[in-house]
XYZ file of C-alpha atoms in Angstrom:
419
model
C -1.961 30.260 -7.452
C -4.499 32.636 -5.811
C -6.218 31.497 -2.627
C -9.540 31.175 -4.441
C -7.892 28.899 -6.994
C -6.422 26.716 -4.270
C -9.832 26.404 -2.618
C -11.447 25.464 -5.914
C -8.752 22.876 -6.626
C -9.150 21.341 -3.166
C -12.926 21.233 -3.518
C -12.711 19.562 -6.920
C -10.229 17.009 -5.550
C -12.645 15.752 -2.899
C -16.028 16.383 -4.483
C -18.270 13.720 -5.951
C -17.027 10.822 -3.821
C -19.644 8.867 -1.823
C -19.953 9.142 1.942
C -18.966 5.482 2.364
C -15.626 6.247 0.726
C -14.868 8.939 3.303
C -15.607 6.590 6.194
C -13.262 4.034 4.605
C -10.699 6.811 4.103
C -11.081 7.832 7.752
C -10.517 4.248 8.854
C -7.316 4.122 6.772
C -6.045 7.404 8.215
C -6.732 6.356 11.807
C -5.015 3.029 11.182
C -1.853 4.673 9.828
C -1.820 7.327 12.550
C -1.431 4.492 15.030
C 1.206 2.543 13.072
C 3.955 2.812 15.682
C 5.221 -0.767 15.892
C 6.710 -1.003 12.390
C 8.676 2.182 13.077
C 10.328 1.222 16.361
C 10.292 -2.605 16.217
C 14.008 -2.940 15.413
C 14.963 -0.457 18.148
C 12.641 -2.188 20.605
C 14.240 -5.587 20.005
C 17.872 -4.395 20.003
C 17.868 -1.592 22.584
C 15.056 -2.481 24.962
C 15.184 -6.288 24.780
C 18.904 -6.607 24.035
C 18.591 -8.951 21.051
C 21.031 -8.921 18.133
C 20.509 -7.111 14.847
C 20.335 -10.531 13.168
C 17.406 -11.549 15.368
C 15.674 -8.214 14.702
C 16.070 -8.854 10.971
C 14.612 -12.344 11.389
C 11.546 -10.939 13.157
C 11.096 -8.347 10.399
C 11.301 -11.116 7.785
C 8.730 -13.224 9.630
C 6.434 -10.210 9.817
C 6.755 -9.854 6.041
C 6.262 -13.587 5.528
C 2.994 -13.321 7.443
C 1.852 -10.728 4.926
C 2.728 -13.055 2.057
C 0.805 -15.901 3.677
C -2.365 -13.862 4.183
C -2.557 -12.037 0.835
C -4.361 -14.709 -1.178
C -6.416 -16.000 1.752
C -7.674 -12.491 2.472
C -8.593 -12.075 -1.184
C -10.681 -15.246 -1.106
C -12.351 -14.124 2.134
C -13.150 -10.758 0.564
C -15.072 -12.450 -2.254
C -16.697 -15.213 -0.197
C -17.489 -13.591 3.163
C -17.664 -10.013 1.944
C -15.604 -6.862 2.286
C -16.994 -5.738 5.642
C -16.585 -9.078 7.502
C -13.037 -9.453 6.178
C -12.142 -5.944 7.336
C -13.628 -6.559 10.784
C -11.803 -9.879 11.195
C -8.499 -8.434 9.984
C -8.637 -5.313 12.131
C -9.804 -7.109 15.267
C -7.071 -9.739 14.795
C -4.456 -7.036 14.245
C -5.473 -5.191 17.392
C -5.336 -8.368 19.486
C -2.013 -9.616 18.067
C -0.271 -6.226 18.357
C -1.324 -5.922 21.997
C -0.155 -9.490 22.644
C 3.214 -8.771 21.004
C 3.900 -6.047 23.545
C 3.739 -8.580 26.392
C 5.929 -11.253 24.760
C 9.429 -11.814 26.219
C 10.535 -15.200 24.913
C 12.336 -14.829 21.534
C 10.395 -17.686 19.940
C 7.100 -16.210 21.137
C 8.039 -12.758 19.835
C 8.881 -14.176 16.413
C 5.668 -16.237 16.275
C 3.421 -13.326 17.255
C 5.227 -10.999 14.815
C 4.297 -13.480 12.075
C 0.653 -13.301 13.222
C 0.760 -9.495 13.219
C 2.042 -9.560 9.650
C -0.757 -11.908 8.602
C -3.508 -9.911 10.287
C -2.373 -6.437 9.254
C -1.949 -7.380 5.584
C -5.312 -9.153 5.412
C -7.267 -5.889 5.291
C -5.673 -4.603 2.068
C -7.604 -6.663 -0.513
C -10.873 -5.853 1.271
C -10.148 -2.104 1.410
C -9.216 -1.940 -2.267
C -12.152 -4.096 -3.374
C -14.611 -2.044 -1.303
C -13.206 1.179 -2.734
C -13.670 -0.165 -6.251
C -17.243 -1.185 -5.395
C -18.409 2.174 -4.052
C -16.568 4.646 -6.319
C -17.523 5.358 -9.932
C -14.967 4.221 -12.545
C -14.110 7.772 -13.569
C -13.309 8.676 -9.938
C -11.291 5.598 -8.960
C -7.790 6.932 -9.655
C -8.623 10.008 -7.577
C -10.058 7.859 -4.781
C -7.051 5.525 -4.691
C -4.780 8.568 -4.683
C -6.603 10.130 -1.733
C -6.354 6.834 0.128
C -2.617 6.603 -0.612
C -2.257 10.188 0.595
C -3.980 9.264 3.874
C -1.618 6.296 4.314
C 1.453 8.487 3.918
C 0.106 11.349 6.013
C -0.739 8.960 8.835
C 2.621 7.221 8.575
C 4.499 10.550 8.634
C 2.689 11.634 11.795
C 3.023 8.247 13.501
C 6.736 8.069 12.655
C 7.330 11.369 14.430
C 5.225 10.303 17.385
C 6.856 6.881 17.662
C 10.127 8.322 18.927
C 8.476 10.253 21.740
C 6.308 7.281 22.734
C 9.315 4.933 22.714
C 11.158 7.224 25.135
C 8.231 6.918 27.532
C 7.325 3.243 27.061
C 7.579 0.755 24.196
C 4.607 -1.120 25.645
C 2.538 2.054 25.385
C 3.293 2.112 21.656
C 2.004 -1.432 21.210
C -1.159 -0.686 23.177
C -1.821 2.608 21.380
C -1.537 0.914 17.990
C -3.857 -1.861 19.173
C -6.370 0.717 20.380
C -6.251 2.724 17.150
C -6.736 -0.422 15.083
C -9.691 -1.424 17.251
C -11.134 2.049 16.634
C -10.868 1.364 12.888
C -12.919 -1.791 13.375
C -15.558 0.236 15.230
C -15.744 2.727 12.338
C -16.166 -0.142 9.862
C -18.829 -1.790 12.022
C -20.882 1.365 12.562
C -20.475 3.261 9.302
C -19.639 0.930 6.417
C -22.292 -1.320 4.856
C -21.306 -4.378 2.870
C -20.408 -3.357 -0.692
C -19.912 -6.736 -2.370
C -21.971 -6.736 -5.583
C -24.933 -9.091 -5.420
C -25.461 -11.519 -8.269
C -28.533 -11.126 -10.417
C -30.960 -14.002 -10.836
C -29.279 -14.843 -14.161
C -25.955 -15.190 -12.355
C -27.280 -17.150 -9.423
C -26.038 -20.505 -10.705
C -22.490 -19.249 -11.181
C -21.641 -19.265 -7.519
C -18.025 -18.511 -6.681
C -16.944 -18.936 -10.317
C -13.847 -16.709 -10.067
C -11.378 -19.051 -8.412
C -7.673 -18.559 -7.856
C -6.956 -20.825 -10.790
C -8.848 -18.408 -13.043
C -6.753 -15.533 -11.697
C -3.531 -17.425 -12.412
C -4.694 -18.189 -15.961
C -5.420 -14.517 -16.656
C -2.224 -13.852 -18.607
C -2.508 -10.081 -18.901
C -3.335 -9.610 -15.240
C -0.542 -11.913 -14.059
C 1.799 -9.956 -16.289
C 0.747 -6.795 -14.476
C 1.322 -8.572 -11.148
C 4.831 -9.491 -12.262
C 5.557 -5.910 -13.337
C 4.131 -4.666 -10.032
C 6.618 -6.940 -8.269
C 9.518 -5.452 -10.252
C 8.483 -1.871 -9.519
C 7.941 -2.699 -5.846
C 11.445 -4.190 -5.599
C 12.768 -0.842 -6.842
C 10.751 1.242 -4.372
C 11.735 -1.032 -1.475
C 15.349 0.073 -1.938
C 14.461 3.385 -0.335
C 14.220 1.629 3.021
C 16.620 -1.307 2.574
C 19.355 -0.474 0.055
C 19.642 3.284 0.481
C 20.415 3.358 4.240
C 23.057 0.623 3.864
C 24.701 2.362 0.925
C 24.715 5.730 2.694
C 26.171 4.132 5.823
C 28.975 2.507 3.860
C 29.703 5.881 2.217
C 30.234 7.460 5.646
C 26.867 9.134 6.150
C 25.063 8.971 9.494
C 21.591 7.741 10.353
C 20.541 11.384 10.724
C 21.772 12.065 7.173
C 19.665 9.198 5.862
C 16.684 10.465 7.862
C 16.992 13.907 6.287
C 17.194 12.460 2.772
C 14.333 9.973 3.102
C 12.086 12.518 4.842
C 11.767 14.184 1.441
C 9.752 11.164 0.304
C 6.990 11.618 2.865
C 6.913 15.407 2.557
C 6.557 15.294 -1.226
C 3.830 12.651 -1.151
C 1.773 14.650 1.337
C 2.328 17.877 -0.603
C 2.015 16.641 -4.200
C -0.153 13.498 -4.230
C -3.461 15.334 -4.655
C -2.382 18.007 -7.202
C -0.448 15.470 -9.289
C -3.476 13.169 -9.296
C -5.631 16.025 -10.605
C -3.178 16.264 -13.499
C -2.990 12.528 -14.310
C -6.393 11.074 -13.430
C -7.844 11.179 -16.965
C -4.613 10.447 -18.851
C -3.529 7.235 -20.556
C -2.596 4.723 -17.795
C -0.157 2.926 -20.083
C 1.874 6.073 -20.613
C 1.746 6.917 -16.901
C 3.013 3.482 -15.867
C 5.759 3.504 -18.486
C 6.956 6.952 -17.395
C 6.728 6.142 -13.669
C 8.694 2.897 -14.139
C 11.471 4.761 -15.936
C 11.504 7.500 -13.285
C 11.664 4.908 -10.497
C 14.495 2.923 -12.075
C 16.629 5.872 -13.103
C 15.775 7.838 -9.965
C 17.499 5.131 -7.966
C 20.102 4.777 -10.708
C 21.129 8.406 -10.146
C 21.978 7.476 -6.554
C 25.263 6.053 -7.856
C 26.387 9.642 -8.538
C 25.223 11.151 -5.216
C 28.013 12.353 -2.951
C 26.178 14.589 -0.493
C 22.950 14.594 1.494
C 21.544 17.209 -0.867
C 22.186 15.055 -3.938
C 20.700 12.012 -2.220
C 17.608 14.133 -1.515
C 17.419 15.078 -5.207
C 17.365 11.401 -6.212
C 14.638 10.785 -3.635
C 12.608 13.549 -5.313
C 12.847 11.767 -8.677
C 11.683 8.343 -7.526
C 9.073 9.831 -5.179
C 7.417 11.484 -8.192
C 7.367 8.032 -9.791
C 5.714 6.617 -6.660
C 3.071 9.358 -6.637
C 2.119 8.551 -10.235
C 2.489 4.777 -10.060
C 0.544 3.896 -6.902
C -2.995 5.115 -7.796
C -2.592 4.354 -11.507
C -1.555 0.758 -10.928
C -4.266 0.130 -8.329
C -6.833 1.517 -10.771
C -5.465 -0.778 -13.485
C -5.907 -3.823 -11.230
C -9.575 -2.908 -10.743
C -9.986 -2.405 -14.478
C -8.653 -5.887 -15.210
C -10.646 -7.584 -12.415
C -14.087 -9.143 -12.901
C -16.614 -7.547 -10.563
C -17.265 -10.761 -8.625
C -13.569 -11.599 -8.319
C -12.164 -8.311 -7.080
C -11.072 -9.752 -3.746
C -8.987 -12.524 -5.291
C -7.477 -10.186 -7.878
C -6.601 -7.605 -5.219
C -5.167 -10.395 -3.068
C -2.860 -11.472 -5.893
C -1.818 -7.855 -6.457
C -1.125 -7.424 -2.733
C 0.966 -10.593 -2.857
C 3.320 -8.996 -5.401
C 4.193 -6.228 -2.932
C 4.508 -8.615 0.001
C 6.917 -10.885 -1.891
C 8.907 -7.864 -3.040
C 9.295 -6.816 0.601
C 10.986 -10.176 1.226
C 13.114 -10.257 -1.914
C 14.357 -6.657 -1.929
C 16.460 -6.868 1.282
C 18.086 -10.103 0.114
C 18.819 -8.660 -3.302
C 20.267 -5.395 -2.023
C 22.423 -7.102 0.601
C 23.846 -9.610 -1.889
C 24.630 -7.015 -4.574
C 26.155 -4.476 -2.156
C 28.328 -7.096 -0.443
C 29.497 -8.762 -3.652
C 29.736 -5.907 -6.136
C 29.143 -2.585 -4.373
C 26.245 -0.137 -4.090
C 26.821 1.320 -7.565
C 25.830 -2.037 -9.073
C 22.601 -2.034 -7.056
C 21.592 1.323 -8.507
C 22.483 0.113 -11.996
C 20.300 -2.965 -11.498
C 17.424 -0.683 -10.398
C 17.747 1.254 -13.653
C 17.639 -1.982 -15.647
C 14.607 -3.263 -13.727
C 12.796 0.043 -14.293
C 13.479 -0.187 -18.025
C 12.222 -3.788 -18.180
C 9.041 -2.789 -16.306
C 8.433 0.149 -18.658
C 8.772 -2.072 -21.733
C 6.485 -4.636 -20.101
C 3.731 -2.112 -19.374
C 3.916 -0.778 -22.910
C 3.552 -4.285 -24.356
C 0.798 -5.532 -22.014
C -1.591 -2.614 -22.071
C -2.762 -2.542 -25.683
C -6.551 -2.527 -26.032
C -7.413 -2.321 -22.355
C -10.995 -3.307 -21.517
C -13.308 -0.433 -20.673
C -14.028 0.153 -17.013
C -17.402 -1.120 -15.865
C -19.413 0.420 -13.027
C -20.279 -1.796 -10.089
C -23.868 -3.126 -10.304
C -25.966 -1.022 -7.932
C -27.523 -3.910 -6.055
C -26.045 -2.972 -2.692
C -27.941 -0.981 -0.055
C -27.666 2.785 -0.029
C -25.995 4.565 2.837
C -29.365 5.401 4.366
C -30.530 1.818 4.088
C -27.290 0.616 5.592
C -27.670 2.904 8.590
C -31.188 1.597 9.163
C -29.944 -2.001 8.942
C -27.124 -1.397 11.419
C -29.211 0.614 13.839
């Protein structure tokens, strides 16, 4: 493609999105650029502190359990308190708990604070997604969610490379840097982002807080999507839990796994935006069906991989599924959510990924130990097929997307109010 064409494509990818979105995007990028702890936590506990791999796994599980515990609560906060207060509370709590974790030495204290870090860090997700849905037009939401997902992966790729160098100097420095970067995110939210929660009209004034968790649970189509999201997430989790174990048992080194999985981050950074330009106005049902099949059979092909190059090829297949699935599914959640219940709906959606992060390691370990890695990849293919059939069945006659009522202050008004 000529240089002029590339410039035009880049301009069209970022044009038309409100200024508030870019401040939220910046906050996400800064947050992920400082995400060092998740990368080196296991090494910190085993090499620096001298704990066993079993204890390191327990801490990781407690961190994930904290995310499960906070998902629904954060969704309720997002609807009741507002998007901005929830973000500020979550980011300030994350900064404080991450810094505290760096000074913990007792194993019980480390485990307890890791649980708090998991709770605090996961609490911002429903608020971010609800705010993004509030401030972006329906026709631009898939593109906006894709750009946000791109920022997450770009920041994580950079922080993962930096984590190794920081760990060689000081693990404590890594904890404090992440705490500082998260605090900077809170400052950006405080100074630049007005509250975006839609205000009720006078006709709606008597229906205070009418979208309760019970209503979310009774929404059959949405809960079906949550269940399918859980299945797809269990598949994607195998890239970090099943794949390294299987490669290790097959005689490959940690460096071999690193080379194969690095393809995932490189492809997301390189292809997320152009692929989104291709898919953003296409049928979401077809996209989710195709991405589920690609995810399941991408991992299924791993059963036939016998070299690092072939493992990398399988990573390419399921990474393409991830690139298509992530923004499409997030956009679908917004489409199925009532405007005044977006926080709770996003909280339930976030819960599906948090639970999958707990289930996937248990599933992969059990199947590999009992039956072998080939069975794990076969199960992934089956799960992907089930998810594809489920999306096809659930998504007939989708409701039309509705714009957010413009009863919130403009950016200029917000700056005056925060001055």
